[in-house]
């Protein structure tokens, strides 16, 4: 059993991770939050630590005795993650997982959402901590925007907008993309805590399909509904 801190664990993928770790009944879970009270998570056994990411002493206190730090913080601004990593090093944590939760980060990522990831991943590699980078592709839950099925994720439309029956598909649609449910990502992360040593990359694949096939599946799903409107697919050439 280890003590695990999940930054951003009150919502989105972080909430799924917290719930699945709690479900194992094997680990102590500390949820780092800007609020000191989250009754539902506390009732399930989580400890809530109110933190200020601009205050190193606040983070150090919250991470006291923590073995593994898992970040699910928003990635557009990497500043809080740098502060979290510094605190993890200073308190002597063993493991750190940066907020990746998608595809492998690259410098100057053309996807605006992901541009903040590369610098954090590089800092983690240089930190001296054991780390893994979780890669799960796109959350399948996003295909349920407008219907039940998002879980704890906020609505996001990436490539496919099922509500509006539109799609923006790079190239000719032959490129493959991995889709994984956030619930399964949570289970995967919880299971990874049992590993003796973390690999550099931890990959989970719910389903891997060419984008053109995903479009056909979504068309079929909408066709079976009463409010079917044919998808308008726009092909975008990626340079």
XYZ file of C-alpha atoms in Angstrom:
239
model
C 0.000 0.000 0.000
C 1.262 3.482 -0.887
C 0.142 7.041 -0.308
C -0.921 8.607 -3.602
C -1.581 12.275 -4.321
C -3.769 13.162 -7.297
C -3.589 16.789 -8.394
C -6.840 17.854 -10.023
C -8.616 14.797 -8.696
C -12.022 16.376 -8.034
C -13.153 16.409 -11.679
C -12.474 15.184 -15.204
C -10.026 12.292 -15.674
C -8.548 12.958 -12.238
C -11.864 12.104 -10.622
C -12.009 8.815 -12.517
C -8.485 7.979 -11.340
C -9.269 8.820 -7.724
C -12.437 6.717 -7.743
C -10.687 3.677 -9.214
C -7.762 3.871 -6.778
C -10.229 4.146 -3.898
C -12.115 1.141 -5.276
C -9.025 -1.051 -4.843
C -9.059 -0.315 -1.090
C -5.274 -0.721 -1.155
C -3.924 2.820 -1.046
C -4.243 6.092 0.817
C -5.479 8.761 -1.586
C -4.845 12.476 -1.125
C -6.694 14.749 -3.542
C -5.030 18.110 -4.100
C -7.668 20.765 -4.566
C -8.109 24.495 -4.261
C -11.102 23.745 -2.033
C -10.767 22.034 1.348
C -14.041 20.118 1.188
C -15.413 17.591 -1.294
C -17.991 15.652 0.678
C -18.606 12.873 -1.849
C -14.929 11.963 -2.218
C -14.333 12.279 1.517
C -17.238 9.930 2.171
C -15.521 7.363 -0.044
C -12.276 7.615 1.908
C -10.250 10.272 0.088
C -8.304 12.913 2.015
C -8.671 16.433 0.631
C -5.681 18.770 0.836
C -6.322 22.405 -0.020
C -3.316 23.770 -1.910
C -2.085 26.972 -3.467
C 0.152 26.149 -6.425
C 1.868 29.510 -6.001
C 2.865 28.605 -2.429
C 5.659 25.980 -2.193
C 5.042 25.427 1.529
C 1.390 24.618 0.834
C 2.354 21.976 -1.719
C 5.104 20.520 0.469
C 2.679 20.111 3.352
C 0.102 18.414 1.135
C 2.695 15.987 -0.264
C 4.193 15.001 3.074
C 4.674 11.241 3.145
C 3.396 10.797 -0.409
C 4.978 8.045 -2.502
C 3.326 8.692 -5.883
C 2.177 11.991 -7.375
C -0.259 11.886 -10.293
C -1.009 15.126 -12.097
C -4.217 15.692 -14.009
C -3.921 19.467 -14.001
C -4.904 21.529 -17.024
C -2.002 21.526 -19.457
C -2.325 24.879 -21.200
C -0.493 26.612 -18.354
C 2.392 24.392 -17.174
C 3.281 26.621 -14.196
C 1.271 24.681 -11.551
C 2.801 21.405 -12.747
C 6.325 22.766 -12.403
C 5.467 23.804 -8.836
C 3.994 20.367 -8.123
C 7.083 18.622 -9.498
C 9.430 20.817 -7.439
C 7.465 20.033 -4.287
C 7.488 16.295 -5.055
C 11.269 16.357 -5.361
C 11.720 18.381 -2.175
C 9.563 16.116 0.019
C 11.236 12.961 -1.304
C 8.383 11.448 -3.304
C 9.291 8.379 -5.346
C 7.093 8.534 -8.436
C 5.574 11.262 -10.586
C 3.159 11.080 -13.523
C 2.764 14.340 -15.465
C -0.548 15.434 -16.953
C -0.375 13.762 -20.358
C -3.546 11.673 -20.877
C -3.577 11.802 -24.648
C -0.879 11.353 -27.284
C 2.880 11.673 -26.930
C 3.989 15.240 -26.382
C 6.241 16.909 -28.927
C 7.899 20.334 -29.092
C 5.694 23.055 -30.624
C 2.677 20.773 -30.816
C 0.261 21.939 -33.543
C -2.641 21.120 -31.202
C -3.017 24.126 -28.908
C -4.381 22.034 -26.016
C -1.170 20.011 -25.848
C 1.530 22.668 -26.234
C 2.241 22.929 -22.528
C 3.020 19.229 -22.136
C 6.484 18.968 -23.661
C 8.295 21.265 -21.229
C 6.745 19.498 -18.244
C 7.645 16.051 -19.571
C 11.242 17.171 -20.089
C 11.418 18.569 -16.546
C 10.072 15.289 -15.157
C 12.737 13.314 -17.050
C 15.433 15.471 -15.468
C 13.947 15.444 -11.961
C 15.499 12.183 -10.779
C 12.078 10.805 -9.848
C 10.751 7.550 -11.238
C 8.071 8.492 -13.749
C 5.729 7.215 -16.389
C 3.865 9.028 -19.131
C 0.328 7.734 -19.534
C -0.823 7.629 -23.163
C -4.438 6.775 -23.925
C -5.221 8.607 -27.156
C -8.510 10.485 -27.182
C -11.083 9.987 -24.457
C -13.901 8.002 -26.045
C -16.294 9.811 -23.700
C -15.999 12.942 -25.833
C -17.992 11.180 -28.537
C -20.950 11.256 -26.113
C -21.146 15.049 -25.828
C -24.839 15.897 -25.652
C -25.868 12.482 -24.308
C -25.204 10.509 -21.105
C -21.742 8.948 -21.146
C -19.239 11.693 -20.398
C -18.647 10.508 -16.843
C -16.751 13.248 -15.025
C -15.244 14.806 -18.155
C -16.186 18.283 -19.299
C -17.696 18.475 -22.798
C -15.002 18.757 -25.468
C -15.335 18.351 -29.208
C -12.209 17.163 -30.965
C -12.411 16.117 -34.631
C -15.991 14.872 -34.198
C -19.032 16.822 -33.034
C -21.719 14.179 -32.614
C -24.353 16.720 -31.541
C -23.982 18.843 -34.664
C -23.196 15.917 -36.974
C -19.932 17.440 -38.207
C -16.404 16.119 -38.456
C -13.033 17.624 -39.312
C -10.819 14.765 -40.401
C -7.107 15.255 -41.143
C -5.970 14.065 -44.564
C -7.999 11.359 -46.279
C -9.279 9.697 -43.123
C -6.844 6.794 -43.228
C -4.894 7.919 -40.155
C -5.461 5.820 -37.055
C -6.433 7.193 -33.664
C -6.728 5.476 -30.301
C -9.898 5.969 -28.250
C -10.131 4.955 -24.588
C -12.861 5.462 -22.003
C -11.881 7.637 -19.038
C -13.253 4.954 -16.723
C -10.792 2.436 -18.166
C -7.938 4.916 -17.860
C -8.763 5.204 -14.158
C -8.626 1.428 -13.736
C -5.354 1.255 -15.656
C -3.695 3.899 -13.478
C -4.922 2.210 -10.309
C -3.453 -1.101 -11.479
C -0.149 0.574 -12.379
C 0.431 1.381 -8.708
C 1.099 -2.322 -8.179
C 4.042 -2.394 -10.596
C 7.459 -2.827 -9.042
C 8.896 -0.322 -11.505
C 7.146 2.057 -13.830
C 8.039 1.987 -17.557
C 8.811 5.307 -19.222
C 5.563 5.075 -21.201
C 2.343 3.436 -20.035
C -0.002 2.935 -22.962
C -3.640 1.915 -22.891
C -5.680 1.257 -26.020
C -9.444 0.989 -25.804
C -9.882 0.819 -29.568
C -7.648 1.802 -32.470
C -9.445 2.731 -35.672
C -8.890 4.802 -38.826
C -10.736 8.088 -38.610
C -12.860 7.209 -41.634
C -14.124 4.125 -39.786
C -14.946 6.197 -36.708
C -16.972 8.507 -38.945
C -18.946 5.540 -40.322
C -19.680 4.288 -36.818
C -20.894 7.707 -35.723
C -23.058 8.039 -38.825
C -24.580 4.670 -37.994
C -25.230 5.695 -34.415
C -26.955 8.882 -35.511
C -28.868 7.057 -38.234
C -30.382 4.807 -35.599
C -31.584 7.790 -33.594
C -34.785 9.685 -34.302
C -32.996 12.964 -34.921
C -30.568 11.714 -37.562
C -28.840 14.310 -39.704
C -26.163 13.136 -42.081
C -22.650 14.046 -41.048
C -20.877 16.806 -42.906
C -17.274 15.602 -42.997
C -14.568 18.082 -43.829
C -11.144 16.730 -44.763
C -8.207 18.833 -43.600
C -4.768 18.347 -45.078
C -2.182 18.427 -42.320
C 1.159 19.885 -43.371
